[in-house]
mmCIF file of C-alpha atoms in Angstrom:
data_model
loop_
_atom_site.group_PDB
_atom_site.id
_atom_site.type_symbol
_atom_site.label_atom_id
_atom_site.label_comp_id
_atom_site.label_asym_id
_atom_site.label_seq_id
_atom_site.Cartn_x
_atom_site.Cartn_y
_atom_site.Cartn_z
ATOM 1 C CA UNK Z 6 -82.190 32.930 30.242
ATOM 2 C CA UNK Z 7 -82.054 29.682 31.817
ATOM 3 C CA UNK Z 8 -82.042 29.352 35.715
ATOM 4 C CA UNK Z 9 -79.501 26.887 35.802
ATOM 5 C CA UNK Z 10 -77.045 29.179 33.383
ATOM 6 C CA UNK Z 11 -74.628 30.141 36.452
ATOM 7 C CA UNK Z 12 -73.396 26.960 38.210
ATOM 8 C CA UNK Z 13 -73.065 26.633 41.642
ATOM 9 C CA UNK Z 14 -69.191 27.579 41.796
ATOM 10 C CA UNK Z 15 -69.781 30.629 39.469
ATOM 11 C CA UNK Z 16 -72.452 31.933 42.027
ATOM 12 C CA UNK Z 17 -69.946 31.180 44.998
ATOM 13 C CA UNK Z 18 -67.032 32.749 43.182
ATOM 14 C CA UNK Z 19 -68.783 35.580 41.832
ATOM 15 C CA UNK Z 20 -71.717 36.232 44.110
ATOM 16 C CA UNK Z 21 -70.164 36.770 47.206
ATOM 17 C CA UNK Z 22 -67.403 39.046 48.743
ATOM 18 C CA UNK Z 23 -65.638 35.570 49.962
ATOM 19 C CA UNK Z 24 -65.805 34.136 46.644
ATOM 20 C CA UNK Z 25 -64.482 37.149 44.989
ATOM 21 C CA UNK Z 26 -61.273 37.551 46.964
ATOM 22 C CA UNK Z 27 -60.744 33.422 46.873
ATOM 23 C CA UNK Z 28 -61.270 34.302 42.813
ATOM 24 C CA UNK Z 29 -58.476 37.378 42.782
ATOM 25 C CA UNK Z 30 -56.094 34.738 44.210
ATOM 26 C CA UNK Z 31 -56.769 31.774 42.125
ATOM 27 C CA UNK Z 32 -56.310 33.988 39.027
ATOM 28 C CA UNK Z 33 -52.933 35.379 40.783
ATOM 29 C CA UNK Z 34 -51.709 31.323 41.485
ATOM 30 C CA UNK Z 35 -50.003 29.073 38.941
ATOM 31 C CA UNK Z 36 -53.669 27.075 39.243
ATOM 32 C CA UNK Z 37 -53.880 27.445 35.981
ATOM 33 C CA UNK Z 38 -51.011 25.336 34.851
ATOM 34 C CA UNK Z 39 -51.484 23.038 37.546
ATOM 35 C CA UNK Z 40 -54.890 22.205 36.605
ATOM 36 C CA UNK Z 41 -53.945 21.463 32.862
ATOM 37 C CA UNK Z 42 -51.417 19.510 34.464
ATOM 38 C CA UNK Z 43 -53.838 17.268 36.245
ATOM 39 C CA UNK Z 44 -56.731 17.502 33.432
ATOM 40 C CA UNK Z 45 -54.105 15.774 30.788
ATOM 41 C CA UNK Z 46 -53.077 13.376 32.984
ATOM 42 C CA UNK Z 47 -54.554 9.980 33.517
ATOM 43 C CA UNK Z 48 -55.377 10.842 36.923
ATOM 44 C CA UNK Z 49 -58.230 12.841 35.657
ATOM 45 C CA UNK Z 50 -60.048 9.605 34.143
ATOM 46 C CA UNK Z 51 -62.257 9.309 37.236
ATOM 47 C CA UNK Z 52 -63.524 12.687 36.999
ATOM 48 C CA UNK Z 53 -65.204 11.998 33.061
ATOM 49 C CA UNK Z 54 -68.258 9.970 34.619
ATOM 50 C CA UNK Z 55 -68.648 12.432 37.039
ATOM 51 C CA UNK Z 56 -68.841 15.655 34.770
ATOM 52 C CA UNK Z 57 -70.906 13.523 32.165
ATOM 53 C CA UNK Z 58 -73.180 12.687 34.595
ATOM 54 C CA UNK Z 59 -73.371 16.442 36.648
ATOM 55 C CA UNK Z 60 -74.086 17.790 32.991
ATOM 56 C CA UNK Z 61 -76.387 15.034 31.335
ATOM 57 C CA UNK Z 62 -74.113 14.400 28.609
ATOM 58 C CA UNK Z 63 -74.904 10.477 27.326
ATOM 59 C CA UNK Z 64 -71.877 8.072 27.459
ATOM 60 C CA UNK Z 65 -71.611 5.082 27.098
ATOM 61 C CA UNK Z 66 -69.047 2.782 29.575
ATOM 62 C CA UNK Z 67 -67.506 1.726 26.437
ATOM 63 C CA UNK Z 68 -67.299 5.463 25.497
ATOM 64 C CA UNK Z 69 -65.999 6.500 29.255
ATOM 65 C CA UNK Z 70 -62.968 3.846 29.192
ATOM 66 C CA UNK Z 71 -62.361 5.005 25.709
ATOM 67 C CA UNK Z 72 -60.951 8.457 26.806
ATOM 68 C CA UNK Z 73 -56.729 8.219 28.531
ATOM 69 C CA UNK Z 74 -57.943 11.843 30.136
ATOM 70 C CA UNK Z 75 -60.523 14.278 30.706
ATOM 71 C CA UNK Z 76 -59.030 16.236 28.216
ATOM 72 C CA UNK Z 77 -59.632 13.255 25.846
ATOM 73 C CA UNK Z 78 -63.086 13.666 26.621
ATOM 74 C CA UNK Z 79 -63.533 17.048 26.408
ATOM 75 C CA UNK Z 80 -62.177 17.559 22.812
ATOM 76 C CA UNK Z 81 -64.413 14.780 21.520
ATOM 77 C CA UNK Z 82 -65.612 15.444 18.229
ATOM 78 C CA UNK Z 83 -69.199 16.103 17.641
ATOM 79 C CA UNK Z 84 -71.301 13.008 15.388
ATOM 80 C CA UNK Z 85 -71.933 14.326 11.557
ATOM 81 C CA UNK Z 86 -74.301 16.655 11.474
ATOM 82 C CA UNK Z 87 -75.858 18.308 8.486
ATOM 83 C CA UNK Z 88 -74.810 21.690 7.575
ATOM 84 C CA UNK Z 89 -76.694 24.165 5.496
ATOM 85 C CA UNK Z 90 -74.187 24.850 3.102
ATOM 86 C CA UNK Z 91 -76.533 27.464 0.757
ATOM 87 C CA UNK Z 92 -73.868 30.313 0.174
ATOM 88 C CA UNK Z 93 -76.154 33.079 1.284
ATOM 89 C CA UNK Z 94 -76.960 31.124 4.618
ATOM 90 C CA UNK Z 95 -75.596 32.458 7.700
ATOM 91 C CA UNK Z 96 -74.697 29.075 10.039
ATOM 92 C CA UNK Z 97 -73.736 29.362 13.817
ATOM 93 C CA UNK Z 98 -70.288 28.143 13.870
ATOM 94 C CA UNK Z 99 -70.620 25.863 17.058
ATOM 95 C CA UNK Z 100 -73.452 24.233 19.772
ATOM 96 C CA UNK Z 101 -73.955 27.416 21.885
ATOM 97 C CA UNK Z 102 -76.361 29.732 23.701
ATOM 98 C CA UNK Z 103 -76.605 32.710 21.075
ATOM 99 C CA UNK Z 104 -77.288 36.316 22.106
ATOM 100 C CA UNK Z 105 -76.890 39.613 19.700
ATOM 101 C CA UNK Z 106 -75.839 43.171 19.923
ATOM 102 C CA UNK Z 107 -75.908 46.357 17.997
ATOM 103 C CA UNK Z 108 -72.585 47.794 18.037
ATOM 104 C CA UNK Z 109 -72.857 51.834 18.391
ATOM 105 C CA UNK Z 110 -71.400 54.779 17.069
ATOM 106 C CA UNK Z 111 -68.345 54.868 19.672
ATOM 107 C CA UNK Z 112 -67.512 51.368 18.622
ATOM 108 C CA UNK Z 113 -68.677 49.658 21.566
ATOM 109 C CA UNK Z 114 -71.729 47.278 22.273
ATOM 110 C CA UNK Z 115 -73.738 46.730 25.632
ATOM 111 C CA UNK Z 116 -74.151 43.511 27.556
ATOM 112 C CA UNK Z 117 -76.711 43.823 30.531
ATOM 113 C CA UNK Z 118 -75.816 47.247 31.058
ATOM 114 C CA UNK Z 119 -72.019 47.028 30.996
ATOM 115 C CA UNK Z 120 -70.629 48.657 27.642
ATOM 116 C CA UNK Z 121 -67.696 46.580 26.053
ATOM 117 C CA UNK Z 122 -65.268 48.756 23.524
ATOM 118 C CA UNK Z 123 -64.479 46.831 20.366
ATOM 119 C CA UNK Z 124 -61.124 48.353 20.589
ATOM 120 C CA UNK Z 125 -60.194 46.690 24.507
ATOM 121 C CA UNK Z 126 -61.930 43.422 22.406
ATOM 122 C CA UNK Z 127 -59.620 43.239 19.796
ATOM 123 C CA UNK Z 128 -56.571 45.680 21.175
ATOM 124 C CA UNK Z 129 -56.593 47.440 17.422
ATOM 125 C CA UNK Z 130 -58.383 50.804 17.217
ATOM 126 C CA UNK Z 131 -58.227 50.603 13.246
ATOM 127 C CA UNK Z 132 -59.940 47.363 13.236
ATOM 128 C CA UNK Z 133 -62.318 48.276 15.480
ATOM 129 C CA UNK Z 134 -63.530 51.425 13.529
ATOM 130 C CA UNK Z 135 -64.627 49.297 10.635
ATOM 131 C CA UNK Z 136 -67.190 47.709 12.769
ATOM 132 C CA UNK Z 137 -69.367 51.310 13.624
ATOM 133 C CA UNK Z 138 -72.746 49.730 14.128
ATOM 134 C CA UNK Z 139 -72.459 46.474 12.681
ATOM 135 C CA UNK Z 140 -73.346 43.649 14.374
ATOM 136 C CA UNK Z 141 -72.030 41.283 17.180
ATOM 137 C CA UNK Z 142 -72.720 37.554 17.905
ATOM 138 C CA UNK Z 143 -71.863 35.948 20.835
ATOM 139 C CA UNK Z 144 -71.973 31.861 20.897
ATOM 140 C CA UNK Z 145 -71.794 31.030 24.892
ATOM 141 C CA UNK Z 146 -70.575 27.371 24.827
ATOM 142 C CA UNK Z 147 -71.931 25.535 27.888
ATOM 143 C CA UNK Z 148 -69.869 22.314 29.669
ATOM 144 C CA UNK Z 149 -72.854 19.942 27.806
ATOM 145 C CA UNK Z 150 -71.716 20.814 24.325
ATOM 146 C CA UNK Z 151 -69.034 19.571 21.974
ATOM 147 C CA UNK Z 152 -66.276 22.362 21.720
ATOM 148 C CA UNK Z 153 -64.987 22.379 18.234
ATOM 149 C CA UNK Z 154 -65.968 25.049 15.985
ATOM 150 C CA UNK Z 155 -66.075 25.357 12.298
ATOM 151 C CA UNK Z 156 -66.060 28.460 9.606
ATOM 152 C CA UNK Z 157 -69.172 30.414 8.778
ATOM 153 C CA UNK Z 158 -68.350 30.293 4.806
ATOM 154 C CA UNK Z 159 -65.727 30.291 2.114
ATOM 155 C CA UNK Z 160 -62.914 32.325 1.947
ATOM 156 C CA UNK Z 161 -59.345 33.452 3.186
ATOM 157 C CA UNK Z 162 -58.147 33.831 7.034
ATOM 158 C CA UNK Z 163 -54.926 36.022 8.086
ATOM 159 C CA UNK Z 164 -53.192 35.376 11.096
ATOM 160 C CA UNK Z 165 -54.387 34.764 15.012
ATOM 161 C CA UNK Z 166 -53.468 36.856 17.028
ATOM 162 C CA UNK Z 167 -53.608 35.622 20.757
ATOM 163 C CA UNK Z 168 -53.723 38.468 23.340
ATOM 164 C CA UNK Z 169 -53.089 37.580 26.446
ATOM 165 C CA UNK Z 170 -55.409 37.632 29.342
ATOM 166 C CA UNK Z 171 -57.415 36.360 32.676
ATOM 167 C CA UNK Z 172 -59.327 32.918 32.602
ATOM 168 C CA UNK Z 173 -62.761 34.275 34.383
ATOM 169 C CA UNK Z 174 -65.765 32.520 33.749
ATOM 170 C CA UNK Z 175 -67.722 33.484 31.321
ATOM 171 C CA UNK Z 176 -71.664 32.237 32.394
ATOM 172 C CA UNK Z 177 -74.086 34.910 32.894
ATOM 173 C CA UNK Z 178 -73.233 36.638 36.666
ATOM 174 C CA UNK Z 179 -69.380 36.506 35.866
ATOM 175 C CA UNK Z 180 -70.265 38.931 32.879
ATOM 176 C CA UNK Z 181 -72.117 41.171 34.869
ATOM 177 C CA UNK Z 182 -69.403 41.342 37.498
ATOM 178 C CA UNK Z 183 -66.668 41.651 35.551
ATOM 179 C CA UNK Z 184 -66.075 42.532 31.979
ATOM 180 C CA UNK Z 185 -64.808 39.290 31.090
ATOM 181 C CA UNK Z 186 -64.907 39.672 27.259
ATOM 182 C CA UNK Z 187 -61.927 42.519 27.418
ATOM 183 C CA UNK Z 188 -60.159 40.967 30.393
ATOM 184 C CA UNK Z 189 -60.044 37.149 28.937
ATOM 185 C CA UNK Z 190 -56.983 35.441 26.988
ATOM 186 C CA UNK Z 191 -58.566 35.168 23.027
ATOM 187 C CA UNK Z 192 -57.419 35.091 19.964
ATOM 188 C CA UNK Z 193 -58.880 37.446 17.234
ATOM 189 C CA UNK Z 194 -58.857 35.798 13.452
ATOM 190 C CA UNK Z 195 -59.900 38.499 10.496
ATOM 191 C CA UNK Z 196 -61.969 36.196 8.202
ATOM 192 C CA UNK Z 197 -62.656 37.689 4.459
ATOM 193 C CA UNK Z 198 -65.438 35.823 3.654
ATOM 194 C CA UNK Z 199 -67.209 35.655 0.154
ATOM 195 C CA UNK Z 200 -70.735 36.517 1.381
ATOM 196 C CA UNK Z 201 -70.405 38.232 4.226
ATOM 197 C CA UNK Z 202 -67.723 40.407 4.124
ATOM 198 C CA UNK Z 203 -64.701 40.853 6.498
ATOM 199 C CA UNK Z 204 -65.400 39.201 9.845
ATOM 200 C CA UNK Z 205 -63.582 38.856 12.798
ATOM 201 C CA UNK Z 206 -64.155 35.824 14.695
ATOM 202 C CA UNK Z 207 -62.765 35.927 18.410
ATOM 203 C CA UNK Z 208 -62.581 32.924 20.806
ATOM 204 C CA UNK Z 209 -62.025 33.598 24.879
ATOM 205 C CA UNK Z 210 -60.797 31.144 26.991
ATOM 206 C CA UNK Z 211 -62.937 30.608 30.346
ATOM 207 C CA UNK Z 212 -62.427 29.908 34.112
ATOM 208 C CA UNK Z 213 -58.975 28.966 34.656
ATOM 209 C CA UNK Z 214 -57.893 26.098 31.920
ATOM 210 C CA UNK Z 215 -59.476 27.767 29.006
ATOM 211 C CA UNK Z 216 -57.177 26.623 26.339
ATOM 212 C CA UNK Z 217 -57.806 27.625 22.363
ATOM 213 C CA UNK Z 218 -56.565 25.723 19.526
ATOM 214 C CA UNK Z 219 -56.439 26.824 16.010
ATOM 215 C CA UNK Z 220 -55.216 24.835 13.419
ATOM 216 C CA UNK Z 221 -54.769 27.316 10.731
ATOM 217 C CA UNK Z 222 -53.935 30.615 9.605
ATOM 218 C CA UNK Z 223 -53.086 32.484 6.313
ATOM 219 C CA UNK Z 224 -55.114 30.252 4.153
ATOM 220 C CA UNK Z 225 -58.011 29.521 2.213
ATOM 221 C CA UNK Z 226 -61.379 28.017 3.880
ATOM 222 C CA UNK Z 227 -64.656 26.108 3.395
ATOM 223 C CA UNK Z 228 -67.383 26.602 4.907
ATOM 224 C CA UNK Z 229 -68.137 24.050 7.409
ATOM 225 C CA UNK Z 230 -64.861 22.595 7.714
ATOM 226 C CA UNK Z 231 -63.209 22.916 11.461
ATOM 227 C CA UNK Z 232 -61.613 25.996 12.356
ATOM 228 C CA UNK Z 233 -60.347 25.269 15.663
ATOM 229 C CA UNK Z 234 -61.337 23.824 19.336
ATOM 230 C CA UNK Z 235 -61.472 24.933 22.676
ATOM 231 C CA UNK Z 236 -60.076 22.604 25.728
ATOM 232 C CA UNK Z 237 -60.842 21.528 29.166
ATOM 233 C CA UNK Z 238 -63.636 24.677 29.600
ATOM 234 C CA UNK Z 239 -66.299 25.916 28.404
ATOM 235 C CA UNK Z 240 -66.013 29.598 26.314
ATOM 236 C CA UNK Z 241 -67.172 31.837 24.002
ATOM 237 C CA UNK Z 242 -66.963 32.406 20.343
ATOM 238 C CA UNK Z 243 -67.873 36.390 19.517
ATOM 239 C CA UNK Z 244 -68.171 37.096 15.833
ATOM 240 C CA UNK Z 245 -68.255 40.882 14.397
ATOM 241 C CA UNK Z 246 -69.945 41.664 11.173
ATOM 242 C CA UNK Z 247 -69.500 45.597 9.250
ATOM 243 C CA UNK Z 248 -72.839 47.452 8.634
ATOM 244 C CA UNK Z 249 -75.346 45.954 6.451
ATOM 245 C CA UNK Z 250 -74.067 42.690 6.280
ATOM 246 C CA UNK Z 251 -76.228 40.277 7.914
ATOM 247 C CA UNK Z 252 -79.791 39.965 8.808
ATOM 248 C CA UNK Z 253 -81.029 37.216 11.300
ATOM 249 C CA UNK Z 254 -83.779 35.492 11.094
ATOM 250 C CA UNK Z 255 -87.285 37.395 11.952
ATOM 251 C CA UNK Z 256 -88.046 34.834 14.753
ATOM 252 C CA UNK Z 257 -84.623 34.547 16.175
ATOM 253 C CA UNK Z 258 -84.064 38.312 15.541
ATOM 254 C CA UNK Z 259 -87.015 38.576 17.607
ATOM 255 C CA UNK Z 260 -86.338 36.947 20.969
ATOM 256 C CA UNK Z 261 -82.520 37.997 20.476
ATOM 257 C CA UNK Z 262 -83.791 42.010 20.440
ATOM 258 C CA UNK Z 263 -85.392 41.306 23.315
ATOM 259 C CA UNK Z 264 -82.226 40.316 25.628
ATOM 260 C CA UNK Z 265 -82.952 36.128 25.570
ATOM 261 C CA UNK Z 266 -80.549 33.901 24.697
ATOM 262 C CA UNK Z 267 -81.074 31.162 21.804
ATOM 263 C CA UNK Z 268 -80.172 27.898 21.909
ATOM 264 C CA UNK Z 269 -78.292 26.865 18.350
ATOM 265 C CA UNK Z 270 -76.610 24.058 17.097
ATOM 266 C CA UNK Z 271 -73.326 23.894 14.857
ATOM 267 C CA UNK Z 272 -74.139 24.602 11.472
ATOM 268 C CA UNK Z 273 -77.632 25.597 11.634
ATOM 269 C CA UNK Z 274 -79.001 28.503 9.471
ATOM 270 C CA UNK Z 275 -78.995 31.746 11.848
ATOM 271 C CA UNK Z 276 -79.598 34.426 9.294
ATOM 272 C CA UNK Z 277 -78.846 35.702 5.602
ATOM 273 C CA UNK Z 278 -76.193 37.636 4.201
ATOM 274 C CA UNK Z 279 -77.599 41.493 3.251
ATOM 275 C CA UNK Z 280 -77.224 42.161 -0.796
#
């Protein structure tokens, strides 16, 4: 884990019994709103040098002046990048910190010692049970990378289904304070895919402005090609594979089982599909 993975507002907010009431509030307040408000605006232009700067992202002043709002900025698409596109390939489906989890008999999965049911995940008991110790994937996004995600192969997506929820951080001590996973607004997308079976691919929204947008539903898909974005926060992509479906790669399999997280990059080979 890296030392700089909570940032100094997380630790505050999360950390300490001051920070934690100030936190019950803000997620009580219409913050939320008011902050989108503000972020869309053009009145947020001032604060894009700032956050590019706070979280080394490289931009150019032609680049900076290009953007009407920090939203602009934050939904920038990523340059072209080369996928691996070999059908068997498992790809991460976004720049992320990547950690893995066995999920047990009872349907549920452990994060640092807190146990998260698939069923609170996805509200759906059914589609939960077809999960029994398959596998789970969580992509942390962090406030350096791009935030649009793409699909992890070819084949057919149903509907999203967006469950309401809090907007609580989701870096590292946030997690192990609360069980953000369960508590945050996501949506939940069941993915048949043609090598890896059915997958359900879940995005959560983060600290207070954690918007998701998904383009499509009920249709066909390519791997590679965009599935959705997140905006103005940084979040979380958790994918869910059934038993015997994937198998990651022996050296990233390896510091994964041992609690570390990975850094990946959008598209990049992650593991293999089980035959």
């Amino acid at each position: 884990m890296k030392k700089d993975a909570n940032s100094l507002a997380v630790r505050f907010l999360y950390g300490s019994r001051v920070g934690r009431f100030l936190l019950r509030r803000l997620l009580k307040s219409q913050a939320d709103q008011l902050a989108v408000r503000f972020l869309c605006s053009k009145y947020s232009r001032p604060f894009i040098g700032w956050y590019a700067k706070r979280n080394k992202i490289q931009l150019s002043e032609q680049e900076r002046l290009s953007f009407k709002s920090y939203r602009d900025f934050f939904i920038r698409r990523r340059p072209a990048t080369k996928l691996d596109m070999q059908p068997e390939h498992l790809i991460s489906p976004c720049d992320a910190w990547l950690s893995a989890f066995a999920i047990q008999a009872d349907s549920s999965f452990n994060i640092k010692g807190s146990s998260y049911r698939l069923a609170d995940l996805l509200q759906d008991k059914q589609l939960a049970a077809d999960y029994v110790e398959g596998d789970c994937l969580i992509f942390r996004l962090c406030a350096s990378d791009y935030h649009h995600y793409c699909y992890i192969d070819n084949g057919y997506q149903g509907e999203c289904r967006y469950i309401a929820g809090e907007l609580h951080s989701v870096q590292p001590l946030a997690c192990a304070v609360y069980p953000v996973y369960t508590l945050n607004r996501r949506c939940c997308s069941l993915l048949t895919t043609e090598n890896f079976g059915p997958v359900v691919q879940t995005e959560i929204g983060a600290l207070i402005v954690g918007g998701i947008f998904n383009a499509y539903q009920n249709k066909r898909f390519y791997k590679g090609a965009e599935k959705g974005h997140f905006e103005l926060a940084g979040s979380t992509i958790v994918l869910l594979f059934q038993k015997n479906r994937i198998k990651l790669r022996p050296k990233l399999a390896q510091k994964l089982a041992a609690g570390e997280e990975v850094r990946v990059q959008l598209g990049e080979w992650i593991g293999n599909a089980e035959k």
